[in-house]
């Protein structure tokens, strides 16, 4: 839950935006905007303040104070609700797209019926904006770029874009003469679902050629700071990159330090101090009570004796710990587990034997059945499920006939793919009451059924919980797809009692998906940890809608590792015979 002041700031900002969008007094809008910032930045919690007290905050006038007081007392602001009713929330999101703004957003909504950022992108791509007043020839391009920037918003970048950038950087810097080692660190190495910036670490005797190579890259738009040990730049895509160059002998200590997380590092330093050592990005050193050595940053004396620094293994070992995999380095119990010798044997991408959630051009995929299957075969899988959308997702126009014809076509392809077991499946829609698209007789014809929520996102907690538990209890539902339906940076999760759903999934032998699409990564890491405690099994799937997306599981694997999963927890690492037994849902028979 955000701080109350931040909640109030958001509401006032929204109110200001809505005034602008609806063509209200620009002066008033600006006053609310200013008040929003004032409340957000105010050091005292607004919770304890009355109208008078609120007005003491510089920039907060009487009518703002009254609205805030109303919110504190009732949990809502009537005037805001009234404006919200006039403007779809998607239109407000559109105003945030650079190059659109309130007036244009409203015009697009009124004249073209565009009511979300997604609609807007679609309209640009299908050329619906050309000829509309105020939109010149290059506007479309600018808007698409603006949408991309917005989607990175909150300053954070999605994992696929960050990974691609980091791999390019590492390749470019590794090729610089004198560079002996180069890798990315930070939250990206820990496989967090989004990254704030990309941290790259390199070793060289002379850092200058590496720094010059970075600032000279064609996709570097701005040099934020540059020095002998650290250079920061911003790419044309808006992502910040921090490059640090250290002597080769300090690689391990620097890699531990810059991989983080900060919380993990703090725990390591505490362990070091207790052992009479000092850990920094330069190495692990012995400290002496009143030594002669040079003074460290925090005033402790070092006697100069370096205990470890060349490799991560060496640094952890000197602290009495085994090497800890980066996705675990969040101070979520990994230090304790390491001390007990109980670190999990994390699931790896190479453990995956198949993909259980994929689409073709029969519904909203871009590639044909044959193309998807050929790509899956090239990945070396031993089984592969095609799971196109079921009929209740009306825009996909699925019919029984189309589904059965696809099954025939898939069965015929089996001859061409003797090493790859082809599974015919579907992605069912979990209805508001937990029912799914087809009757049991038809469902029984599928090898595997994923069931997902694609509608009624705003149902209340009790209803969402009930519908998902009922889906788990369906003997034909094997996997719950993208359980919370969130889209990172664009749509929040549904309100659901996850523990109740996890318990039902464990009890009924229903797997929960880790949807590997970098836009979803649903379940997220901390919920994976929780689900595992309930004894839930997982499926790490691509939800691919194109051949290239069959590579997405590398991101889902990151989330699974951050959730401490082992191969045993993940049904699509199992040999086919074992998976086949799981798909019978014996618990319900
Ligand atoms: P991000 O970029 O927000 O997704 O997250 P990180 O973890 O990549 O954070 P970043 O880029 O600020 O710093 C990279 C690593 O450097 C971080 O994980 C741990 C280390 N680090 C940075 N600042 C500090 C600090 O003040 N204390 C400690 N112990 N470590 C730090
Ligand atoms: Ca970072
Ligand atoms: Ca950084
Ligand atoms: Zn889906």
Coordinates of C-alpha atoms and ligand atoms in Angstrom, one line a residue:
X1 CA 0.0 0.0 0.0
X2 CA 1.5 3.4 -0.9
X3 CA 1.9 6.1 1.7
X4 CA -1.4 8.0 2.3
X5 CA 0.2 11.2 1.0
X6 CA 1.1 9.5 -2.2
X7 CA -2.4 8.2 -2.6
X8 CA -3.8 11.7 -2.2
X9 CA -1.2 13.1 -4.6
X10 CA -2.3 10.6 -7.2
X11 CA -6.0 11.4 -6.8
X12 CA -5.4 15.1 -7.0
X13 CA -3.2 14.7 -10.1
X14 CA -6.0 12.5 -11.6
X15 CA -8.5 15.2 -10.8
X16 CA -6.3 17.8 -12.5
X17 CA -5.9 15.6 -15.6
X18 CA -9.6 15.1 -15.8
X19 CA -10.3 18.8 -15.6
X20 CA -7.9 19.3 -18.5
X21 CA -9.4 16.5 -20.5
X22 CA -12.9 17.6 -20.1
X23 CA -12.0 21.1 -21.2
X24 CA -12.3 22.6 -17.7
X25 CA -10.6 25.7 -16.4
X26 CA -6.9 25.3 -17.0
X27 CA -6.1 27.5 -14.0
X28 CA -8.0 25.3 -11.7
X29 CA -6.3 22.2 -13.2
X30 CA -2.9 23.8 -12.5
X31 CA -3.9 24.6 -8.9
X32 CA -4.8 21.0 -8.3
X33 CA -1.6 19.8 -9.9
X34 CA 0.4 22.0 -7.7
X35 CA -1.5 20.8 -4.6
X36 CA -0.9 17.2 -5.7
X37 CA 2.9 17.8 -5.7
X38 CA 2.7 19.7 -2.4
X39 CA 0.9 16.9 -0.6
X40 CA 3.1 14.2 -2.1
X41 CA 6.2 16.1 -1.0
X42 CA 4.9 17.0 2.5
X43 CA 6.9 15.4 5.2
X44 CA 4.0 15.1 7.7
X45 CA 1.4 12.4 7.2
X46 CA -1.9 13.9 6.0
X47 CA -3.9 11.3 7.9
X48 CA -3.9 13.3 11.1
X49 CA -4.9 16.6 9.5
X50 CA -8.2 18.4 9.3
X51 CA -9.3 21.0 6.7
X52 CA -7.4 23.8 8.6
X53 CA -4.3 21.6 9.0
X54 CA -4.4 20.7 5.4
X55 CA -4.5 24.3 4.4
X56 CA -1.3 24.9 6.2
X57 CA 0.5 22.9 3.5
X58 CA 1.9 25.4 1.1
X59 CA 0.1 25.2 -2.2
X60 CA -3.1 23.6 -0.7
X61 CA -6.1 25.9 -0.9
X62 CA -9.5 25.6 0.7
X63 CA -11.3 23.5 -1.9
X64 CA -8.3 21.1 -2.2
X65 CA -8.2 20.8 1.6
X66 CA -11.9 20.0 1.6
X67 CA -11.5 17.3 -1.0
X68 CA -8.7 15.7 0.8
X69 CA -10.6 15.8 4.1
X70 CA -13.5 14.2 2.3
X71 CA -11.2 11.4 1.1
X72 CA -9.8 10.9 4.5
X73 CA -13.3 10.7 6.0
X74 CA -15.1 8.7 3.4
X75 CA -12.5 7.1 1.1
X76 CA -13.8 8.9 -1.9
X77 CA -14.0 12.3 -3.5
X78 CA -17.5 13.0 -5.1
X79 CA -16.2 15.6 -7.6
X80 CA -13.5 13.2 -8.8
X81 CA -16.0 10.4 -9.2
X82 CA -18.3 12.6 -11.3
X83 CA -15.4 13.4 -13.7
X84 CA -14.3 9.8 -13.8
X85 CA -17.8 8.8 -15.0
X86 CA -17.4 11.2 -17.9
X87 CA -14.0 9.9 -19.1
X88 CA -12.9 6.3 -19.6
X89 CA -9.7 5.6 -17.7
X90 CA -8.0 4.6 -21.0
X91 CA -8.4 8.1 -22.3
X92 CA -6.7 9.5 -19.3
X93 CA -3.8 7.1 -19.9
X94 CA -3.6 8.4 -23.4
X95 CA -3.0 11.9 -22.2
X96 CA 0.3 10.7 -20.7
X97 CA 1.6 9.6 -24.2
X98 CA 4.2 12.2 -25.2
X99 CA 2.8 14.1 -28.1
X100 CA -0.9 13.5 -27.3
X101 CA -1.9 15.5 -24.3
X102 CA -5.4 16.1 -22.8
X103 CA -7.0 18.0 -25.8
X104 CA -6.0 15.5 -28.4
X105 CA -6.8 12.6 -26.2
X106 CA -10.4 13.8 -25.8
X107 CA -10.7 14.6 -29.6
X108 CA -9.4 11.1 -30.5
X109 CA -12.0 9.6 -28.1
X110 CA -14.9 11.8 -29.3
X111 CA -14.1 11.7 -33.0
X112 CA -12.6 8.2 -33.5
X113 CA -13.9 6.3 -30.5
X114 CA -10.3 5.6 -29.4
X115 CA -10.4 4.9 -25.7
X116 CA -7.1 3.3 -24.6
X117 CA -3.4 3.5 -25.3
X118 CA -3.7 0.1 -27.0
X119 CA -6.5 1.4 -29.3
X120 CA -4.3 4.4 -30.1
X121 CA -1.4 2.3 -31.1
X122 CA -3.7 0.2 -33.2
X123 CA -5.1 3.3 -34.9
X124 CA -1.7 4.5 -35.8
X125 CA -0.6 1.2 -37.2
X126 CA -3.8 0.9 -39.3
X127 CA -3.3 4.5 -40.5
X128 CA -6.6 5.8 -39.0
X129 CA -5.0 9.0 -37.8
X130 CA -3.9 10.4 -41.1
X131 CA -6.1 13.2 -42.3
X132 CA -7.4 13.8 -38.7
X133 CA -7.0 17.5 -37.9
X134 CA -3.9 18.2 -35.9
X135 CA -2.1 15.0 -36.8
X136 CA 0.6 15.6 -39.3
X137 CA 2.5 13.0 -41.4
X138 CA 5.1 12.2 -38.7
X139 CA 2.7 12.3 -35.8
X140 CA 2.0 8.5 -36.0
X141 CA 5.6 7.7 -35.7
X142 CA 6.0 10.1 -32.8
X143 CA 3.0 8.7 -31.0
X144 CA 4.3 5.1 -31.3
X145 CA 7.6 6.2 -29.9
X146 CA 5.8 8.0 -27.1
X147 CA 3.8 4.9 -26.3
X148 CA 7.0 2.9 -26.1
X149 CA 8.4 5.4 -23.7
X150 CA 5.3 5.4 -21.6
X151 CA 5.4 1.6 -21.4
X152 CA 8.9 1.9 -19.9
X153 CA 7.4 4.3 -17.4
X154 CA 8.0 4.4 -13.8
X155 CA 11.4 4.6 -15.3
X156 CA 11.5 0.8 -15.5
X157 CA 12.3 -1.3 -18.5
X158 CA 10.8 -4.7 -19.3
X159 CA 13.0 -7.7 -19.1
X160 CA 13.1 -8.5 -22.8
X161 CA 14.2 -5.0 -23.9
X162 CA 16.7 -4.8 -21.0
X163 CA 18.2 -8.2 -21.8
X164 CA 18.6 -7.4 -25.5
X165 CA 20.3 -4.1 -24.7
X166 CA 22.6 -5.7 -22.1
X167 CA 23.6 -8.5 -24.4
X168 CA 24.5 -6.0 -27.2
X169 CA 26.5 -3.9 -24.7
X170 CA 28.4 -6.9 -23.4
X171 CA 29.2 -8.1 -26.9
X172 CA 30.4 -4.6 -28.0
X173 CA 32.5 -4.0 -24.9
X174 CA 34.0 -7.5 -24.8
X175 CA 35.4 -6.8 -28.3
X176 CA 37.3 -3.7 -27.1
X177 CA 41.1 -4.4 -26.9
X178 CA 42.2 -4.7 -23.3
X179 CA 38.9 -5.9 -22.0
X180 CA 39.4 -9.1 -20.1
X181 CA 36.0 -9.7 -18.7
X182 CA 32.5 -8.2 -19.2
X183 CA 29.1 -9.1 -17.9
X184 CA 25.9 -7.4 -16.8
X185 CA 25.0 -7.2 -13.1
X186 CA 22.3 -5.4 -11.1
X187 CA 18.6 -6.3 -11.1
X188 CA 18.9 -7.7 -14.6
X189 CA 21.3 -10.4 -13.5
X190 CA 18.9 -11.1 -10.6
X191 CA 16.2 -11.5 -13.2
X192 CA 13.8 -9.0 -11.6
X193 CA 10.7 -8.5 -13.7
X194 CA 11.7 -5.0 -14.6
X195 CA 14.9 -3.1 -14.3
X196 CA 15.6 0.5 -13.3
X197 CA 18.8 0.6 -15.2
X198 CA 21.3 -1.7 -16.8
X199 CA 24.6 -2.2 -14.9
X200 CA 27.5 -3.5 -16.8
X201 CA 30.8 -4.5 -15.2
X202 CA 34.1 -5.0 -17.1
X203 CA 37.8 -5.6 -16.3
X204 CA 40.7 -3.9 -18.0
X205 CA 44.1 -2.5 -17.0
X206 CA 43.1 0.8 -18.6
X207 CA 39.5 1.8 -18.5
X208 CA 39.6 4.6 -21.0
X209 CA 39.1 2.6 -24.2
X210 CA 36.0 0.9 -22.6
X211 CA 34.5 4.2 -21.5
X212 CA 35.1 5.6 -25.0
X213 CA 33.6 2.6 -26.7
X214 CA 30.4 2.9 -24.6
X215 CA 29.9 6.6 -25.2
X216 CA 30.6 6.1 -28.9
X217 CA 27.9 3.5 -29.4
X218 CA 25.4 4.6 -32.1
X219 CA 22.4 3.9 -29.8
X220 CA 23.8 6.1 -27.0
X221 CA 21.9 9.4 -27.0
X222 CA 23.3 11.1 -23.9
X223 CA 26.3 10.8 -21.7
X224 CA 25.1 11.4 -18.1
X225 CA 28.5 11.2 -16.4
X226 CA 31.9 9.8 -17.4
X227 CA 35.0 9.1 -15.3
X228 CA 37.8 6.6 -15.0
X229 CA 35.8 4.0 -13.0
X230 CA 32.2 4.7 -13.9
X231 CA 30.3 6.0 -17.0
X232 CA 26.6 6.5 -17.2
X233 CA 24.7 7.0 -20.4
X234 CA 21.2 7.0 -21.7
X235 CA 20.2 5.1 -24.8
X236 CA 18.0 6.4 -27.6
X237 CA 15.4 4.0 -26.2
X238 CA 15.5 5.9 -22.9
X239 CA 17.3 3.3 -20.8
X240 CA 20.2 4.3 -18.5
X241 CA 23.3 2.2 -18.6
X242 CA 26.0 2.3 -15.8
X243 CA 29.4 0.8 -16.8
X244 CA 32.0 0.2 -14.2
X245 CA 35.5 -0.9 -15.0
X246 CA 37.6 -2.6 -12.3
X247 CA 41.0 -4.3 -12.2
X248 CA 40.7 -8.0 -13.1
X249 CA 41.8 -9.1 -9.7
X250 CA 38.7 -7.5 -8.1
X251 CA 36.2 -9.0 -10.6
X252 CA 34.5 -11.2 -8.0
X253 CA 34.0 -8.7 -5.3
X254 CA 32.8 -6.1 -7.8
X255 CA 30.4 -8.6 -9.4
X256 CA 28.9 -9.5 -6.0
X257 CA 28.6 -5.8 -5.1
X258 CA 27.0 -4.6 -8.3
X259 CA 24.7 -7.6 -8.7
X260 CA 23.1 -6.7 -5.4
X261 CA 20.5 -6.6 -4.2
X262 CA 21.4 -3.9 -1.7
X263 CA 19.6 -5.9 1.0
X264 CA 21.6 -9.0 0.2
X265 CA 24.8 -7.0 0.2
X266 CA 24.0 -5.6 3.6
X267 CA 23.6 -9.1 5.0
X268 CA 27.0 -10.1 3.5
X269 CA 28.7 -7.1 5.0
X270 CA 27.3 -8.0 8.4
X271 CA 28.6 -11.5 8.2
X272 CA 32.0 -10.0 7.1
X273 CA 32.1 -7.6 10.1
X274 CA 31.4 -10.4 12.5
X275 CA 34.3 -12.3 11.1
X276 CA 36.6 -9.4 11.5
X277 CA 36.5 -8.6 7.8
X278 CA 35.3 -5.8 5.6
X279 CA 33.5 -6.3 2.3
X280 CA 33.4 -3.7 -0.4
X281 CA 33.3 -3.6 -4.2
X282 CA 37.2 -3.7 -4.0
X283 CA 37.4 -7.0 -2.1
X284 CA 37.1 -8.7 1.2
X285 CA 39.8 -7.4 3.7
X286 CA 40.9 -8.2 7.1
X287 CA 40.3 -5.4 9.6
X288 CA 42.3 -4.7 12.7
X289 CA 41.1 -3.1 15.9
X290 CA 43.7 -0.3 15.8
X291 CA 45.7 -1.2 12.8
X292 CA 48.1 0.8 10.8
X293 CA 46.3 0.3 7.6
X294 CA 44.5 2.9 5.4
X295 CA 41.1 4.1 6.5
X296 CA 38.2 2.5 4.8
X297 CA 35.1 4.4 3.8
X298 CA 33.3 3.8 7.0
X299 CA 36.2 4.6 9.2
X300 CA 37.3 1.0 9.9
X301 CA 40.9 0.2 9.6
X302 CA 42.1 -2.3 7.0
X303 CA 45.4 -3.9 7.5
X304 CA 45.7 -4.2 3.8
X305 CA 45.4 -7.9 3.7
X306 CA 43.0 -8.9 1.0
X307 CA 41.2 -12.1 1.8
X308 CA 39.3 -12.6 -1.4
X309 CA 38.2 -10.6 -4.5
X310 CA 39.0 -12.5 -7.8
X311 CA 35.8 -14.6 -8.2
X312 CA 32.4 -14.6 -6.6
X313 CA 33.0 -18.2 -5.4
X314 CA 36.1 -17.0 -3.5
X315 CA 34.3 -14.1 -1.9
X316 CA 31.3 -16.2 -0.7
X317 CA 33.6 -19.0 0.4
X318 CA 35.7 -16.6 2.5
X319 CA 32.4 -15.6 4.2
X320 CA 31.7 -19.2 5.0
X321 CA 29.0 -19.4 2.3
X322 CA 28.4 -21.4 -0.9
X323 CA 27.9 -19.4 -4.1
X324 CA 24.4 -18.0 -4.2
X325 CA 22.5 -17.8 -7.5
X326 CA 21.8 -14.1 -8.4
X327 CA 17.9 -14.6 -8.6
X328 CA 18.0 -15.6 -4.9
X329 CA 20.0 -12.5 -3.7
X330 CA 17.1 -10.6 -2.3
X331 CA 17.5 -11.3 1.5
X332 CA 14.4 -13.5 1.4
X333 CA 16.0 -16.3 3.4
X334 CA 18.9 -17.2 1.0
X335 CA 21.6 -16.4 3.5
X336 CA 20.0 -18.6 6.2
X337 CA 19.4 -21.4 3.7
X338 CA 23.0 -21.1 2.5
X339 CA 24.4 -21.3 6.1
X340 CA 22.3 -24.4 6.6
X341 CA 23.4 -25.9 3.3
X342 CA 19.8 -25.9 2.1
X343 CA 19.9 -23.6 -1.0
X344 CA 17.4 -24.9 -3.6
X345 CA 18.7 -26.6 -6.7
X346 CA 17.0 -24.0 -9.0
X347 CA 15.2 -25.0 -12.1
X348 CA 17.1 -24.1 -15.3
X349 CA 15.9 -23.3 -18.8
X350 CA 17.6 -26.5 -20.0
X351 CA 15.3 -28.5 -17.7
X352 CA 12.3 -27.5 -19.7
X353 CA 11.0 -30.4 -21.9
X354 CA 8.1 -28.7 -23.4
X355 CA 5.7 -25.7 -23.7
X356 CA 2.0 -26.1 -22.7
X357 CA 0.6 -22.7 -23.7
X358 CA 1.0 -21.4 -27.3
X359 CA -1.1 -19.9 -30.0
X360 CA -1.3 -20.1 -33.8
X361 CA -3.0 -18.0 -36.5
X362 CA -6.1 -20.0 -36.0
X363 CA -6.8 -17.4 -33.3
X364 CA -4.6 -14.4 -32.5
X365 CA -1.2 -15.9 -33.2
X366 CA 0.9 -14.7 -36.1
X367 CA 2.4 -18.0 -37.3
X368 CA 0.9 -21.1 -38.7
X369 CA 0.6 -24.4 -36.9
X370 CA 3.4 -25.8 -38.9
X371 CA 5.7 -22.8 -38.3
X372 CA 5.1 -22.9 -34.5
X373 CA 5.7 -26.7 -34.3
X374 CA 8.9 -26.5 -36.4
X375 CA 10.3 -23.8 -34.1
X376 CA 9.3 -25.9 -31.0
X377 CA 11.0 -28.9 -32.5
X378 CA 14.2 -26.9 -33.2
X379 CA 14.2 -25.9 -29.5
X380 CA 14.7 -29.6 -28.7
X381 CA 11.5 -30.1 -26.8
X382 CA 10.0 -33.5 -26.2
X383 CA 6.4 -32.3 -26.1
X384 CA 4.6 -29.3 -27.3
X385 CA 1.0 -28.1 -26.8
X386 CA -1.0 -25.9 -29.2
X387 CA -3.6 -24.1 -27.1
X388 CA -5.6 -21.7 -29.3
X389 CA -8.4 -19.6 -27.7
X390 CA -11.8 -21.1 -27.0
X391 CA -15.1 -19.6 -28.3
X392 CA -16.1 -17.5 -25.3
X393 CA -13.4 -15.0 -26.3
X394 CA -15.8 -13.9 -29.0
X395 CA -13.4 -11.8 -31.1
X396 CA -11.4 -14.9 -31.8
X397 CA -14.3 -16.6 -33.6
X398 CA -13.5 -20.1 -32.5
X399 CA -15.9 -22.9 -33.4
X400 CA -16.0 -26.6 -32.6
X401 CA -15.3 -27.4 -36.3
X402 CA -12.2 -25.2 -36.5
X403 CA -10.9 -26.8 -33.3
X404 CA -11.5 -30.3 -34.5
X405 CA -10.0 -29.6 -37.9
X406 CA -6.8 -28.2 -36.2
X407 CA -6.6 -31.4 -34.2
X408 CA -6.7 -33.5 -37.4
X409 CA -4.0 -31.3 -38.9
X410 CA -1.9 -31.6 -35.8
X411 CA -2.2 -35.4 -35.6
X412 CA -1.1 -35.6 -39.3
X413 CA 2.0 -33.6 -38.4
X414 CA 3.0 -36.2 -35.8
X415 CA 4.7 -38.3 -38.6
X416 CA 7.0 -35.4 -39.3
X417 CA 8.0 -34.9 -35.7
X418 CA 8.8 -38.3 -34.2
X419 CA 10.9 -36.8 -31.4
X420 CA 8.3 -34.2 -30.5
X421 CA 5.1 -35.3 -29.0
X422 CA 2.4 -33.0 -30.2
X423 CA -0.4 -32.2 -27.8
X424 CA -3.7 -30.7 -28.9
X425 CA -5.0 -28.2 -26.3
X426 CA -6.9 -25.0 -25.8
X427 CA -6.8 -21.9 -23.7
X428 CA -10.3 -21.9 -22.1
X429 CA -11.9 -18.7 -20.7
X430 CA -12.8 -18.8 -17.1
X431 CA -16.3 -17.3 -17.0
X432 CA -17.5 -15.0 -14.2
X433 CA -18.9 -17.9 -12.3
X434 CA -15.9 -20.2 -12.9
X435 CA -17.4 -22.2 -15.8
X436 CA -15.5 -22.7 -19.1
X437 CA -16.4 -22.6 -22.8
X438 CA -17.2 -26.2 -23.6
X439 CA -19.1 -29.1 -22.0
X440 CA -17.2 -32.0 -20.4
X441 CA -17.6 -34.3 -23.4
X442 CA -15.9 -31.9 -25.8
X443 CA -13.2 -30.9 -23.2
X444 CA -12.3 -34.6 -22.8
X445 CA -11.1 -34.6 -26.4
X446 CA -8.1 -32.2 -25.6
X447 CA -4.8 -33.5 -24.4
X448 CA -4.3 -30.4 -22.2
X449 CA -6.4 -27.4 -21.2
X450 CA -5.1 -24.1 -19.9
X451 CA -7.8 -22.0 -18.4
X452 CA -7.4 -18.2 -18.0
X453 CA -9.3 -15.1 -17.0
X454 CA -9.9 -12.9 -20.0
X455 CA -12.9 -10.9 -18.8
X456 CA -14.7 -9.5 -15.7
X457 CA -11.4 -8.1 -14.3
X458 CA -13.1 -5.9 -11.9
X459 CA -15.3 -8.5 -10.1
X460 CA -14.9 -8.4 -6.3
X461 CA -12.4 -10.5 -4.4
X462 CA -14.9 -13.1 -3.2
X463 CA -16.2 -13.6 -6.8
X464 CA -12.7 -13.8 -8.3
X465 CA -11.6 -16.3 -5.7
X466 CA -14.8 -18.4 -6.2
X467 CA -14.4 -18.5 -10.0
X468 CA -10.7 -19.5 -9.9
X469 CA -11.3 -22.2 -7.3
X470 CA -14.1 -23.6 -9.4
X471 CA -11.8 -23.6 -12.5
X472 CA -9.3 -25.6 -10.4
X473 CA -12.0 -28.1 -9.5
X474 CA -12.8 -28.7 -13.1
X475 CA -11.3 -32.1 -13.9
X476 CA -10.6 -31.0 -17.5
X477 CA -8.6 -27.9 -16.5
X478 CA -4.9 -28.7 -16.1
X479 CA -3.2 -25.3 -15.9
X480 CA -4.5 -21.9 -14.7
X481 CA -3.0 -19.4 -17.2
X482 CA -1.7 -15.9 -16.2
X483 CA -3.6 -16.1 -12.9
X484 CA -3.7 -12.4 -11.9
X485 CA -4.0 -11.1 -15.5
X486 CA -1.7 -8.2 -14.8
X487 CA 0.2 -6.5 -17.6
X488 CA 3.3 -4.9 -16.2
X489 CA 3.0 -1.1 -16.2
X490 CA -0.4 -1.2 -17.8
X491 CA -3.0 -3.3 -15.9
X492 CA -2.9 -4.3 -12.3
X493 CA -3.7 -7.7 -11.0
X494 CA -7.3 -8.8 -10.3
X495 CA -8.4 -8.8 -6.6
X496 CA -8.2 -12.4 -5.5
X497 CA -7.4 -14.4 -2.4
X498 CA -4.3 -16.1 -3.8
X499 CA -3.8 -18.4 -0.8
X500 CA -7.3 -19.8 -1.2
X501 CA -6.7 -20.4 -5.0
X502 CA -3.2 -21.9 -4.3
X503 CA -4.7 -24.3 -1.7
X504 CA -7.4 -25.3 -4.3
X505 CA -4.8 -25.8 -7.0
X506 CA -2.6 -28.0 -4.7
X507 CA -5.6 -30.0 -3.6
X508 CA -7.0 -30.6 -7.1
X509 CA -3.7 -31.2 -8.9
X510 CA -4.0 -28.1 -11.1
X511 CA -0.8 -26.4 -12.1
X512 CA -0.4 -22.7 -11.9
X513 CA 1.3 -21.1 -14.9
X514 CA 4.3 -18.8 -14.8
X515 CA 3.4 -17.0 -18.0
X516 CA 6.8 -16.1 -19.4
X517 CA 5.7 -13.1 -21.6
X518 CA 7.8 -10.2 -20.4
X519 CA 4.7 -8.1 -20.4
X520 CA 3.0 -10.4 -17.9
X521 CA 5.4 -12.5 -15.8
X522 CA 2.3 -13.7 -14.0
X523 CA 2.6 -15.3 -11.3
X524 CA 5.2 -12.9 -10.0
X525 CA 8.1 -14.1 -8.0
X526 CA 6.8 -13.5 -4.5
X527 CA 3.5 -15.2 -5.3
X528 CA 5.4 -18.1 -6.7
X529 CA 7.2 -18.4 -3.3
X530 CA 3.8 -18.4 -1.6
X531 CA 2.2 -20.9 -3.9
X532 CA 5.1 -23.2 -3.5
X533 CA 4.5 -23.3 0.3
X534 CA 1.0 -24.6 -0.5
X535 CA 2.5 -27.5 -2.5
X536 CA 1.4 -26.0 -5.9
X537 CA 2.9 -27.3 -9.1
X538 CA 3.8 -24.9 -11.9
X539 CA 4.0 -24.8 -15.7
X540 CA 6.5 -22.3 -17.2
X541 CA 5.0 -21.5 -20.5
X542 CA 5.6 -19.0 -23.3
X543 CA 2.0 -18.1 -24.3
X544 CA 3.8 -17.5 -27.6
X545 CA 1.8 -15.7 -30.4
X546 CA 4.7 -15.8 -32.8
X547 CA 7.7 -18.2 -33.4
X548 CA 10.2 -15.8 -31.8
X549 CA 8.2 -15.7 -28.6
X550 CA 8.8 -19.4 -28.0
X551 CA 12.0 -18.2 -26.5
X552 CA 10.1 -16.4 -23.7
X553 CA 10.5 -19.1 -21.1
X554 CA 14.0 -17.8 -20.3
X555 CA 12.2 -14.9 -18.6
X556 CA 9.7 -17.2 -16.8
X557 CA 12.6 -19.3 -15.6
X558 CA 14.0 -16.1 -14.0
X559 CA 10.8 -15.6 -12.1
X560 CA 10.7 -19.3 -11.1
X561 CA 14.2 -19.0 -9.8
X562 CA 13.3 -15.9 -7.9
X563 CA 10.5 -18.0 -6.5
X564 CA 13.0 -20.7 -5.4
X565 CA 11.5 -23.3 -7.7
X566 CA 13.3 -26.6 -8.5
X567 CA 12.7 -28.7 -11.6
X568 CA 10.5 -31.0 -9.4
X569 CA 8.1 -28.1 -8.9
X570 CA 7.6 -27.6 -12.6
X571 CA 5.5 -30.0 -14.6
X572 CA 6.9 -29.2 -18.0
X573 CA 10.4 -30.3 -16.8
X574 CA 9.0 -33.8 -16.2
X575 CA 9.3 -36.7 -18.7
X576 CA 6.1 -37.2 -20.7
X577 CA 5.0 -40.3 -18.9
X578 CA 5.0 -38.4 -15.6
X579 CA 3.3 -35.4 -17.1
X580 CA 0.7 -37.6 -18.6
X581 CA -0.3 -39.0 -15.2
X582 CA -0.5 -35.4 -13.8
X583 CA -2.9 -34.5 -16.6
X584 CA -5.3 -37.2 -15.5
X585 CA -6.0 -35.1 -12.4
X586 CA -6.3 -38.3 -10.2
X587 CA -7.0 -36.2 -7.2
X588 CA -10.4 -35.5 -8.5
X589 CA -11.3 -39.0 -9.6
Ligands
LIG1 P1 17.3 -1.4 -10.4 O1 18.4 -0.8 -11.3 O2 16.5 -0.3 -9.7 O3 16.4 -2.3 -11.2 O4 18.0 -2.2 -9.3 P2 19.5 -2.6 -9.1 O5 19.6 -3.6 -8.0 O6 20.2 -2.9 -10.3 O7 20.1 -1.3 -8.4 P3 21.2 -0.2 -8.9 O8 21.3 -0.2 -10.4 O9 20.9 1.0 -8.2 O10 22.6 -0.8 -8.3 C1 23.2 -2.0 -8.7 C2 23.7 -2.7 -7.5 O11 24.7 -2.0 -6.9 C3 22.7 -3.0 -6.5 O12 21.9 -4.1 -6.7 C4 23.5 -3.2 -5.3 C5 24.7 -2.3 -5.5 N1 24.5 -1.0 -4.8 C6 24.1 0.2 -5.3 N2 24.0 1.1 -4.4 C7 24.3 0.5 -3.2 C8 24.4 0.9 -1.9 O13 24.2 2.1 -1.5 N3 24.7 0.0 -0.9 C9 25.0 -1.3 -1.3 N4 25.3 -2.2 -0.4 N5 24.9 -1.7 -2.5 C10 24.6 -0.8 -3.5
LIG2 CA1 20.4 -1.5 -12.1
LIG3 CA1 22.7 1.3 -11.7
LIG4 ZN1 -4.1 -16.0 -22.6

